[in-house]
Short mmCIF file of C-alpha atoms and ligand atoms in Angstrom, two decimals:
data_model
loop_
_atom_site.label_atom_id
_atom_site.label_comp_id
_atom_site.label_asym_id
_atom_site.label_seq_id
_atom_site.Cartn_x
_atom_site.Cartn_y
_atom_site.Cartn_z
CA UNK L 9 303.54 133.01 70.79
CA UNK L 10 302.17 134.38 74.02
CA UNK L 11 301.76 137.79 75.54
CA UNK L 12 302.92 137.09 79.09
CA UNK L 13 305.25 139.99 79.85
CA UNK L 14 304.68 143.55 78.71
CA UNK L 15 307.54 143.44 76.22
CA UNK L 16 307.62 146.28 73.74
CA UNK L 17 309.52 144.83 70.82
CA UNK L 18 310.76 146.61 67.73
CA UNK L 19 313.24 144.32 65.99
CA UNK L 20 315.28 146.66 63.83
CA UNK L 21 318.32 144.40 63.41
CA UNK L 22 316.26 141.50 62.13
CA UNK L 23 314.91 143.80 59.40
CA UNK L 24 318.42 144.28 57.98
CA UNK L 25 319.61 142.20 55.05
CA UNK L 26 319.68 138.42 55.53
CA UNK L 27 323.45 138.57 55.23
CA UNK L 28 323.53 139.62 58.88
CA UNK L 29 321.71 136.73 60.54
CA UNK L 30 319.89 133.45 60.49
CA UNK L 31 316.19 133.28 61.43
CA UNK L 32 315.96 130.46 63.93
CA UNK L 33 313.99 129.45 67.02
CA UNK L 34 315.52 128.36 70.34
CA UNK L 35 315.60 124.58 70.78
CA UNK L 36 312.99 123.58 73.36
CA UNK L 37 314.30 122.41 76.74
CA UNK L 38 313.06 119.51 78.81
CA UNK L 39 312.25 120.94 82.19
CA UNK L 40 312.64 124.70 82.54
CA UNK L 41 313.17 126.10 86.03
CA UNK L 42 313.87 129.71 86.85
CA UNK L 43 316.66 130.17 89.39
CA UNK L 44 317.37 133.89 89.36
CA UNK L 45 315.57 136.97 88.23
CA UNK L 46 316.96 140.51 88.21
CA UNK L 47 314.15 142.58 89.65
CA UNK L 48 315.96 145.91 89.58
CA UNK L 49 316.90 145.43 85.92
CA UNK L 50 313.30 144.43 85.12
CA UNK L 51 312.21 147.70 86.69
CA UNK L 52 314.73 149.68 84.62
CA UNK L 53 313.31 147.98 81.54
CA UNK L 54 309.74 148.86 82.63
CA UNK L 55 308.83 145.18 82.72
CA UNK L 56 306.15 144.06 85.12
CA UNK L 57 306.96 140.53 86.29
CA UNK L 58 305.05 140.61 89.55
CA UNK L 59 301.85 138.92 88.42
CA UNK L 60 303.45 136.14 86.43
CA UNK L 61 303.77 132.69 87.95
CA UNK L 62 307.12 130.93 88.11
CA UNK L 63 306.24 128.27 85.54
CA UNK L 64 305.45 130.87 82.93
CA UNK L 65 308.65 132.79 83.69
CA UNK L 66 310.66 129.57 83.52
CA UNK L 67 309.18 128.77 80.14
CA UNK L 68 309.81 132.29 78.90
CA UNK L 69 313.41 132.58 80.07
CA UNK L 70 314.40 129.29 78.46
CA UNK L 71 312.79 130.07 75.11
CA UNK L 72 310.14 127.35 75.44
CA UNK L 73 307.53 130.08 75.07
CA UNK L 74 308.23 132.88 72.64
CA UNK L 75 306.76 136.26 73.50
CA UNK L 76 304.48 138.07 71.13
CA UNK L 77 306.40 140.51 68.97
CA UNK L 78 309.65 138.56 69.13
CA UNK L 79 311.59 137.71 66.00
CA UNK L 80 314.26 135.21 66.89
CA UNK L 81 317.60 135.33 65.11
CA UNK L 82 321.20 134.18 65.50
CA UNK L 83 323.58 136.96 64.52
CA UNK L 84 326.44 136.41 62.11
CA UNK L 85 329.90 137.70 62.97
CA UNK L 86 333.56 136.93 62.53
CA UNK L 87 336.48 137.61 64.82
CA UNK L 88 340.17 137.48 65.48
CA UNK L 89 340.50 134.83 68.17
CA UNK L 90 343.94 135.07 69.81
CA UNK L 91 345.04 136.88 66.65
CA UNK L 92 343.59 134.45 64.09
CA UNK L 93 340.69 135.36 61.83
CA UNK L 94 337.67 133.01 62.07
CA UNK L 95 334.06 133.04 60.88
CA UNK L 96 331.86 132.72 63.98
CA UNK L 97 328.32 133.86 64.78
CA UNK L 98 325.93 133.09 67.62
CA UNK L 99 326.63 129.42 68.13
CA UNK L 100 324.55 129.18 71.28
CA UNK L 101 322.64 132.41 71.58
CA UNK L 102 319.43 133.70 70.08
CA UNK L 103 318.27 137.28 69.97
CA UNK L 104 314.62 137.32 71.02
CA UNK L 105 314.04 140.92 70.11
CA UNK L 106 314.78 144.56 70.87
CA UNK L 107 312.78 145.88 73.78
CA UNK L 108 311.97 149.59 73.93
CA UNK L 109 311.51 151.11 77.41
CA UNK L 110 309.00 153.82 78.29
CA UNK L 111 311.89 156.27 78.05
CA UNK L 112 312.51 155.08 74.48
CA UNK L 113 315.74 153.23 75.24
CA UNK L 114 316.43 150.17 73.08
CA UNK L 115 317.86 146.92 74.50
CA UNK L 116 318.69 143.56 72.93
CA UNK L 117 317.14 140.62 74.79
CA UNK L 118 319.14 137.51 74.11
CA UNK L 119 319.00 133.91 75.34
CA UNK L 120 322.50 132.49 75.84
CA UNK L 121 322.71 128.69 75.85
CA UNK L 122 319.55 128.32 73.75
CA UNK L 123 320.59 125.47 71.46
CA UNK L 124 322.36 124.90 68.17
CA UNK L 125 322.34 127.35 65.28
CA UNK L 126 324.01 127.20 61.90
CA UNK L 127 326.99 128.93 63.56
CA UNK L 128 327.48 126.29 66.27
CA UNK L 129 330.45 124.58 64.55
CA UNK L 130 331.30 121.65 66.87
CA UNK L 131 329.48 123.04 69.91
CA UNK L 132 326.27 121.75 71.44
CA UNK L 133 324.67 125.19 71.61
CA UNK L 134 324.22 124.85 75.34
CA UNK L 135 325.65 126.40 78.51
CA UNK L 136 326.16 125.15 82.04
CA UNK L 137 324.57 126.60 85.17
CA UNK L 138 327.86 127.57 86.88
CA UNK L 139 329.23 129.74 84.03
CA UNK L 140 325.84 131.40 83.43
CA UNK L 141 325.55 132.34 87.11
CA UNK L 142 329.18 133.50 86.97
CA UNK L 143 328.39 135.81 84.04
CA UNK L 144 325.37 137.09 85.98
CA UNK L 145 327.41 137.84 89.13
CA UNK L 146 330.35 139.49 87.41
CA UNK L 147 328.32 141.54 84.95
CA UNK L 148 326.17 142.85 87.83
CA UNK L 149 329.34 143.68 89.74
CA UNK L 150 330.70 145.57 86.73
CA UNK L 151 327.46 147.48 86.27
CA UNK L 152 327.44 148.50 89.94
CA UNK L 153 331.11 149.52 89.72
CA UNK L 154 329.82 152.05 87.14
CA UNK L 155 331.42 150.23 84.23
CA UNK L 156 329.35 149.79 81.05
CA UNK L 157 328.34 146.15 80.77
CA UNK L 158 325.76 143.77 79.38
CA UNK L 159 323.55 142.44 82.20
CA UNK L 160 321.66 139.32 83.17
CA UNK L 161 317.88 139.51 83.45
CA UNK L 162 317.36 135.87 84.41
CA UNK L 163 319.04 132.49 84.75
CA UNK L 164 316.96 129.37 84.26
CA UNK L 165 317.88 125.69 84.34
CA UNK L 166 316.97 123.60 81.32
CA UNK L 167 316.46 120.33 83.19
CA UNK L 168 318.96 118.74 80.82
CA UNK L 169 322.49 117.59 81.48
CA UNK L 170 325.24 118.78 79.19
CA UNK L 171 328.59 117.13 78.57
CA UNK L 172 331.73 119.03 79.45
CA UNK L 173 334.61 117.42 81.39
CA UNK L 174 331.81 115.90 83.41
CA UNK L 175 328.02 116.00 83.10
CA UNK L 176 326.76 119.41 84.17
CA UNK L 177 323.40 121.00 84.69
CA UNK L 178 322.29 123.02 81.62
CA UNK L 179 321.10 126.62 81.96
CA UNK L 180 320.18 129.67 79.92
CA UNK L 181 321.11 133.27 80.71
CA UNK L 182 318.84 136.04 79.46
CA UNK L 183 321.29 138.75 78.51
CA UNK L 184 320.44 142.41 78.07
CA UNK L 185 322.70 144.62 75.98
CA UNK L 186 322.61 147.97 74.22
CA UNK L 187 323.22 145.70 71.26
CA UNK L 188 325.26 142.62 70.41
CA UNK L 189 326.98 144.28 67.45
CA UNK L 190 330.70 143.67 67.68
CA UNK L 191 333.89 144.62 65.89
CA UNK L 192 333.50 141.08 64.56
CA UNK L 193 330.15 142.00 62.97
CA UNK L 194 331.97 144.57 60.83
CA UNK L 195 334.68 142.03 60.08
CA UNK L 196 332.07 139.51 58.91
CA UNK L 197 330.41 142.00 56.57
CA UNK L 198 333.74 143.43 55.35
CA UNK L 199 334.91 139.92 54.46
CA UNK L 200 331.90 139.56 52.13
CA UNK L 201 333.29 142.44 50.10
CA UNK L 202 329.95 144.09 49.42
CA UNK L 203 330.18 147.80 50.02
CA UNK L 204 326.40 148.31 50.15
CA UNK L 205 326.09 145.87 53.09
CA UNK L 206 328.96 147.58 54.88
CA UNK L 207 327.32 150.97 54.39
CA UNK L 208 324.04 149.56 55.67
CA UNK L 209 325.76 148.34 58.83
CA UNK L 210 327.58 151.65 59.32
CA UNK L 211 324.36 153.63 58.97
CA UNK L 212 322.52 151.24 61.28
CA UNK L 213 325.19 151.45 63.99
CA UNK L 214 325.28 155.23 63.79
CA UNK L 215 321.54 155.65 64.05
CA UNK L 216 321.36 153.16 66.93
CA UNK L 217 324.45 153.98 68.98
CA UNK L 218 326.00 157.21 67.68
CA UNK L 219 323.01 159.35 66.60
CA UNK L 220 325.12 162.51 66.89
CA UNK L 221 327.01 161.34 63.80
CA UNK L 222 323.95 161.04 61.55
CA UNK L 223 324.83 164.20 59.64
CA UNK L 224 328.58 163.71 59.81
CA UNK L 225 330.58 164.47 56.64
CA UNK L 226 332.55 161.25 56.98
CA UNK L 227 330.67 158.78 59.17
CA UNK L 228 333.36 156.10 59.03
CA UNK L 229 336.08 158.44 60.31
CA UNK L 230 333.90 159.83 63.07
CA UNK L 231 332.70 156.40 64.16
CA UNK L 232 336.29 155.20 64.40
CA UNK L 233 337.18 158.20 66.60
CA UNK L 234 334.12 157.78 68.81
CA UNK L 235 334.50 154.02 69.25
CA UNK L 236 338.15 154.53 70.10
CA UNK L 237 337.15 156.99 72.81
CA UNK L 238 334.50 154.65 74.20
CA UNK L 239 336.79 151.64 74.24
CA UNK L 240 339.59 153.66 75.79
CA UNK L 241 337.25 154.75 78.58
CA UNK L 242 336.17 151.14 79.02
CA UNK L 243 339.66 149.69 79.32
CA UNK L 244 340.69 152.51 81.71
CA UNK L 245 337.74 151.45 83.86
CA UNK L 246 338.87 147.82 83.76
CA UNK L 247 342.37 148.88 84.84
CA UNK L 248 340.85 150.97 87.62
CA UNK L 249 339.22 147.99 89.34
CA UNK L 250 341.72 145.29 88.33
CA UNK L 251 339.35 143.52 85.93
CA UNK L 252 340.90 141.11 83.46
CA UNK L 253 338.54 140.22 80.61
CA UNK L 254 340.50 137.17 79.56
CA UNK L 255 339.34 136.82 75.93
CA UNK L 256 339.59 140.19 74.23
CA UNK L 257 338.99 138.70 70.79
CA UNK L 258 337.50 141.13 68.28
CA UNK L 259 334.19 139.27 68.45
CA UNK L 260 334.08 140.15 72.14
CA UNK L 261 334.50 143.91 71.61
CA UNK L 262 331.16 145.62 71.52
CA UNK L 263 330.41 148.56 69.23
CA UNK L 264 328.30 150.13 71.97
CA UNK L 265 331.28 150.19 74.36
CA UNK L 266 329.89 147.71 76.89
CA UNK L 267 331.91 144.95 78.53
CA UNK L 268 330.64 141.78 76.85
CA UNK L 269 331.14 138.01 77.04
CA UNK L 270 332.16 136.99 80.51
CA UNK L 271 334.14 133.81 80.02
CA UNK L 272 337.44 133.34 81.82
CA UNK L 273 337.41 136.87 83.23
CA UNK L 274 338.43 137.52 86.83
CA UNK L 275 339.58 140.28 89.15
CA UNK L 276 343.20 140.66 90.20
CA UNK L 277 343.97 140.45 93.93
CA UNK L 278 347.75 140.85 94.32
CA UNK L 279 349.04 143.56 92.04
CA UNK L 280 350.99 142.03 89.18
CA UNK L 281 350.66 143.60 85.72
CA UNK L 282 351.29 140.24 84.05
CA UNK L 283 348.34 138.55 85.76
CA UNK L 284 346.48 136.08 83.52
CA UNK L 285 343.74 133.82 84.85
CA UNK L 286 342.58 132.10 81.68
CA UNK L 287 343.89 128.56 81.37
CA UNK L 288 344.04 128.83 77.56
CA UNK L 289 345.95 132.14 77.41
CA UNK L 290 349.41 130.55 77.44
CA UNK L 291 351.22 133.56 75.97
CA UNK L 292 349.55 136.10 78.25
CA UNK L 293 348.09 137.90 75.23
CA UNK L 294 345.21 139.16 77.37
CA UNK L 295 347.14 139.79 80.61
CA UNK L 296 346.11 142.77 82.77
CA UNK L 297 348.84 145.07 81.44
CA UNK L 298 348.21 144.07 77.81
CA UNK L 299 344.56 145.12 77.80
CA UNK L 300 345.19 148.66 76.46
CA UNK L 301 347.57 147.32 73.81
CA UNK L 302 344.98 144.77 72.69
CA UNK L 303 342.28 147.43 72.68
CA UNK L 304 344.38 149.35 70.16
CA UNK L 305 345.03 146.16 68.17
CA UNK L 306 341.30 145.40 68.00
CA UNK L 307 340.51 148.98 66.99
CA UNK L 308 343.03 148.62 64.16
CA UNK L 309 341.08 145.59 62.92
CA UNK L 310 337.93 147.71 63.12
CA UNK L 311 339.60 150.52 61.16
CA UNK L 312 340.55 148.03 58.43
CA UNK L 313 336.87 147.21 57.91
CA UNK L 314 336.06 150.88 57.45
CA UNK L 315 338.76 151.64 54.85
CA UNK L 316 336.45 151.51 51.77
CA UNK L 317 334.14 154.01 53.46
CA UNK L 318 336.83 156.38 54.72
CA UNK L 319 338.05 157.41 51.26
CA UNK L 320 337.78 156.09 47.71
CA UNK L 321 341.53 156.37 47.46
CA UNK L 322 342.68 153.38 49.48
CA UNK L 323 346.13 154.79 50.22
CA UNK L 324 344.65 157.97 51.56
CA UNK L 325 342.07 156.03 53.59
CA UNK L 326 344.79 153.95 55.21
CA UNK L 327 346.78 157.09 56.05
CA UNK L 328 343.75 158.70 57.70
CA UNK L 329 342.90 155.55 59.69
CA UNK L 330 346.50 155.06 60.79
CA UNK L 331 346.75 158.62 61.98
CA UNK L 332 343.62 158.16 64.12
CA UNK L 333 344.71 154.81 65.53
CA UNK L 334 348.12 156.27 66.41
CA UNK L 335 346.52 158.74 68.80
CA UNK L 336 345.51 155.81 71.00
CA UNK L 337 348.54 155.77 73.33
CA UNK L 338 348.45 159.47 74.15
CA UNK L 339 344.71 159.40 74.66
CA UNK L 340 344.93 156.31 76.86
CA UNK L 341 347.78 157.68 78.94
CA UNK L 342 345.90 160.91 79.63
CA UNK L 343 342.73 159.07 80.63
CA UNK L 344 344.65 156.53 82.70
CA UNK L 345 346.50 159.30 84.57
CA UNK L 346 343.27 161.13 85.21
CA UNK L 347 341.76 157.92 86.60
CA UNK L 348 344.81 157.13 88.79
CA UNK L 349 344.84 160.69 90.14
CA UNK L 350 341.28 160.14 91.30
CA UNK L 351 342.24 156.84 92.92
CA UNK L 352 344.79 158.78 94.96
CA UNK L 353 342.58 161.81 95.57
CA UNK L 354 344.90 164.14 93.67
CA UNK L 355 343.31 167.34 92.42
CA UNK L 356 344.78 169.28 89.48
CA UNK L 357 347.88 168.18 87.57
CA UNK L 358 351.37 168.12 88.93
CA UNK L 359 354.49 167.18 86.96
CA UNK L 360 355.51 164.53 89.51
CA UNK L 361 352.10 162.78 89.61
CA UNK L 362 352.99 160.04 87.17
CA UNK L 363 356.14 159.11 89.11
CA UNK L 364 354.19 159.10 92.35
CA UNK L 365 351.59 156.74 90.84
CA UNK L 366 354.14 154.44 89.23
CA UNK L 367 356.18 154.22 92.44
CA UNK L 368 353.11 153.02 94.33
CA UNK L 369 352.38 150.38 91.66
CA UNK L 370 356.00 149.23 91.67
CA UNK L 371 355.90 148.85 95.46
CA UNK L 372 352.63 146.88 95.28
CA UNK L 373 354.15 144.62 92.65
CA UNK L 374 357.43 144.04 94.50
CA UNK L 375 355.76 143.40 97.85
CA UNK L 376 352.90 141.39 96.30
CA UNK L 377 350.23 143.55 97.92
CA UNK L 378 346.52 143.51 97.19
CA UNK L 379 345.54 146.13 94.58
CA UNK L 380 342.00 146.93 95.81
CA UNK L 381 342.93 146.92 99.49
CA UNK L 382 345.88 149.29 99.03
CA UNK L 383 343.43 151.99 97.98
CA UNK L 384 341.08 150.98 100.81
CA UNK L 385 343.99 151.51 103.22
CA UNK L 386 344.68 154.94 101.72
CA UNK L 387 341.01 155.78 102.26
CA UNK L 388 341.54 154.83 105.95
CA UNK L 389 339.67 151.52 105.93
CA UNK L 390 341.30 148.83 108.08
CA UNK L 391 342.20 145.95 105.76
CA UNK L 392 345.32 143.78 105.86
CA UNK L 393 347.08 146.36 108.06
CA UNK L 394 350.24 144.21 108.24
CA UNK L 395 350.92 144.89 104.53
CA UNK L 396 351.22 148.61 105.11
CA UNK L 397 353.88 148.72 107.84
CA UNK L 398 356.62 148.59 105.24
CA UNK L 399 359.32 151.33 105.26
CA UNK L 400 359.21 151.95 101.49
CA UNK L 401 355.46 152.33 101.63
CA UNK L 402 355.66 154.74 104.57
CA UNK L 403 358.17 156.89 102.65
CA UNK L 404 355.87 156.84 99.64
CA UNK L 405 352.95 157.87 101.83
CA UNK L 406 354.93 160.89 103.03
CA UNK L 407 355.37 162.02 99.41
CA UNK L 408 351.67 161.38 98.77
CA UNK L 409 350.71 163.52 101.78
CA UNK L 410 352.97 166.32 100.54
CA UNK L 411 351.22 166.13 97.18
CA UNK L 412 347.80 166.24 98.86
CA UNK L 413 348.80 169.55 100.45
CA UNK L 414 349.27 171.03 96.96
CA UNK L 415 345.63 170.06 96.28
CA UNK L 416 344.78 173.21 98.17
CA UNK L 417 341.62 171.54 99.34
CA UNK L 418 340.41 169.58 102.34
CA UNK L 419 341.38 165.98 103.03
CA UNK L 420 337.69 165.14 103.21
CA UNK L 421 337.30 166.26 99.62
CA UNK L 422 340.15 164.01 98.49
CA UNK L 423 338.75 161.02 100.34
CA UNK L 424 335.30 161.70 98.92
CA UNK L 425 336.78 161.68 95.43
CA UNK L 426 338.68 158.46 96.13
CA UNK L 427 335.53 156.82 97.37
CA UNK L 428 333.83 157.32 94.02
CA UNK L 429 336.44 155.26 92.16
CA UNK L 430 338.00 152.82 94.66
CA UNK L 431 335.68 149.89 95.41
CA UNK L 432 335.67 148.29 98.84
CA UNK L 433 334.52 145.02 97.35
CA UNK L 434 335.15 143.33 94.05
CA UNK L 435 333.95 139.81 93.19
CA UNK L 436 337.03 138.04 94.51
CA UNK L 437 337.82 134.72 92.91
CA UNK L 438 337.46 132.52 95.99
CA UNK L 439 334.14 134.12 96.86
CA UNK L 440 332.83 133.68 93.32
CA UNK L 441 333.84 130.00 93.37
CA UNK L 442 332.38 129.37 96.82
CA UNK L 443 329.11 131.01 95.76
CA UNK L 444 328.92 128.93 92.57
CA UNK L 445 329.80 125.67 94.34
CA UNK L 446 326.88 126.20 96.69
CA UNK L 447 324.49 127.41 93.98
CA UNK L 448 324.98 124.37 91.76
CA UNK L 449 324.05 122.30 94.81
CA UNK L 450 320.83 124.32 95.01
CA UNK L 451 321.99 126.45 97.96
CA UNK L 452 321.44 130.06 96.87
CA UNK L 453 321.86 131.83 100.23
CA UNK L 454 325.41 133.01 99.61
CA UNK L 455 324.55 134.00 96.03
CA UNK L 456 321.87 136.39 97.24
CA UNK L 457 324.07 137.80 100.00
CA UNK L 458 326.99 138.27 97.58
CA UNK L 459 324.80 139.96 94.95
CA UNK L 460 323.50 142.30 97.66
CA UNK L 461 327.05 143.28 98.69
CA UNK L 462 328.08 143.75 95.04
CA UNK L 463 325.16 146.14 94.53
CA UNK L 464 326.98 148.87 96.45
CA UNK L 465 330.71 148.24 96.04
CA UNK L 466 331.68 151.73 97.19
CA UNK L 467 329.67 151.62 100.41
CA UNK L 468 330.49 149.73 103.60
CA UNK L 469 327.75 147.37 104.76
CA UNK L 470 327.33 144.88 107.60
CA UNK L 471 328.89 141.99 105.67
CA UNK L 472 331.37 143.94 103.56
CA UNK L 473 334.45 142.87 105.54
CA UNK L 474 333.76 139.19 104.85
CA UNK L 475 334.24 139.88 101.13
CA UNK L 476 337.29 142.13 101.39
CA UNK L 477 340.13 139.82 102.32
CA UNK L 478 341.66 137.79 99.50
CA UNK L 479 342.22 134.09 99.95
CA UNK L 480 345.85 132.93 99.71
CA UNK L 481 344.78 130.29 97.17
CA UNK L 482 343.67 133.03 94.76
CA UNK L 483 347.31 133.28 93.63
CA UNK L 484 346.99 129.92 91.90
CA UNK L 485 343.54 130.72 90.51
CA UNK L 486 342.80 129.58 86.96
CA UNK L 487 339.67 130.23 84.93
CA UNK L 488 338.39 128.06 82.13
CA UNK L 489 336.71 129.32 78.98
CA UNK L 490 333.56 128.62 80.98
CA UNK L 491 331.09 127.09 78.56
P1 AMP A 4 333.05 132.95 73.25
O1 AMP A 4 334.33 132.30 73.62
O2 AMP A 4 331.95 132.78 74.24
O3 AMP A 4 333.22 134.40 72.85
O4 AMP A 4 332.51 132.18 71.95
C1 AMP A 4 333.19 132.13 70.73
C2 AMP A 4 332.32 131.46 69.71
O5 AMP A 4 332.07 130.10 70.06
C3 AMP A 4 330.97 132.11 69.49
O6 AMP A 4 330.67 132.00 68.13
C4 AMP A 4 330.06 131.23 70.32
O7 AMP A 4 328.72 131.29 69.89
C5 AMP A 4 330.67 129.86 70.11
N1 AMP A 4 330.38 128.89 71.20
C6 AMP A 4 330.86 128.91 72.46
N2 AMP A 4 330.37 127.87 73.17
C7 AMP A 4 329.56 127.19 72.34
C8 AMP A 4 328.74 126.01 72.46
N3 AMP A 4 328.67 125.32 73.60
N4 AMP A 4 328.03 125.62 71.39
C9 AMP A 4 328.09 126.30 70.23
N5 AMP A 4 328.83 127.39 70.03
C10 AMP A 4 329.55 127.84 71.06
MG1 MG A 5 332.04 135.79 72.29
#
């Protein structure tokens, strides 16, 4: 172990019962080479990387050198994958430790693609460069869109080839998260049928993520309510920017409320509620419009884990949990409406708001118009002007203008509100692919330019326009469970 970076580790999760994890070291890699480092995130973590040479960083961010104070583990979890219950766990990720910032914030530092663990099943424990850079790009975009997300601190090549459809360059992503505890973690412990372990996990999660609930009379009930609120906010945010996660399995739903596990995710261009990008999602289970429904479904699986801790009387516990879960739709609808009102700059509530919003979405769907750029047009940015000459749209705009008058406020105020929630740029599929194609050929120029643009998605910059227009081919876009 070496003390290269000023990590400040306190590994609370690894002190929990052995039921929760496997102690294991990353498998050494042949020829580590750092390709990307997130300087602004390092700063937020109070890490000083400036005086460290590239070789040392490469060795560190591939797990070849383990930092002092680390305690490496693979976490155990289960999950409903496309509706089917499976025992999983970190099959290719290792938690290095929990880093505490100067401001006393705790973050998991995890290496993804770090080699086999006892949870690897048939996998090789490795990851390819393209998908790790993709996770880095999209999670940074999400963070800068003001959406809670895990983030990438570094991407490093392993110097080893890995076998997928073809031979690909291996890489490791250093992922930073509030924690990697998932709904699936609760499912794993609940399946062991040991109430003391479940209570340990509940107490741990509350002290780490929901400290306000420490003195709650019924922690399980209050955690269910709070997680439901967090996840509802999260999915409303996804809907706001047209993000489609792609694999909303319960093992990919974080207890901290962050977006986690960027596999076949992608952003919608043309508005179509049924949009699915993932090549393996044949039934459209995780389509754009299904995301709130699946959020509720996943929360129901979470509630099931909590039953023994909600009430000793199982029937009563189920009634209480069901009642909470059944508030999801109303809660979601209210939050979604509030978000859509902001997208249109509407202040206050008006009884016709929902119809106004739905009529715009219906028009976008029927005319196959770009979701992001419609709001850009309404904010008076010139993008794809030809799409907005349509009669139906012009009539709608008249109604919208009439509604803006009821705001009883200035137009500038409305536009200012809209500009806080309507991005000018999202990581469009063709641009992500083009960036990755170049990067895997060792050309990182576009990657750096793209990351710079994605840093300020609500602000117009010199190169913004280049990233605003969707490519026609995006309509056929498919994503693969990028591993
Ligand atoms: P994901 O689809 O990334 O959420 O992963 C689902 C499960 O498969 C998790 O338990 C992963 O750790 C595991 N997994 C994914 N890819 C690999 C791989 N190449 N080797 C081992 N396990 C993997
Ligand atoms: Mg996962």
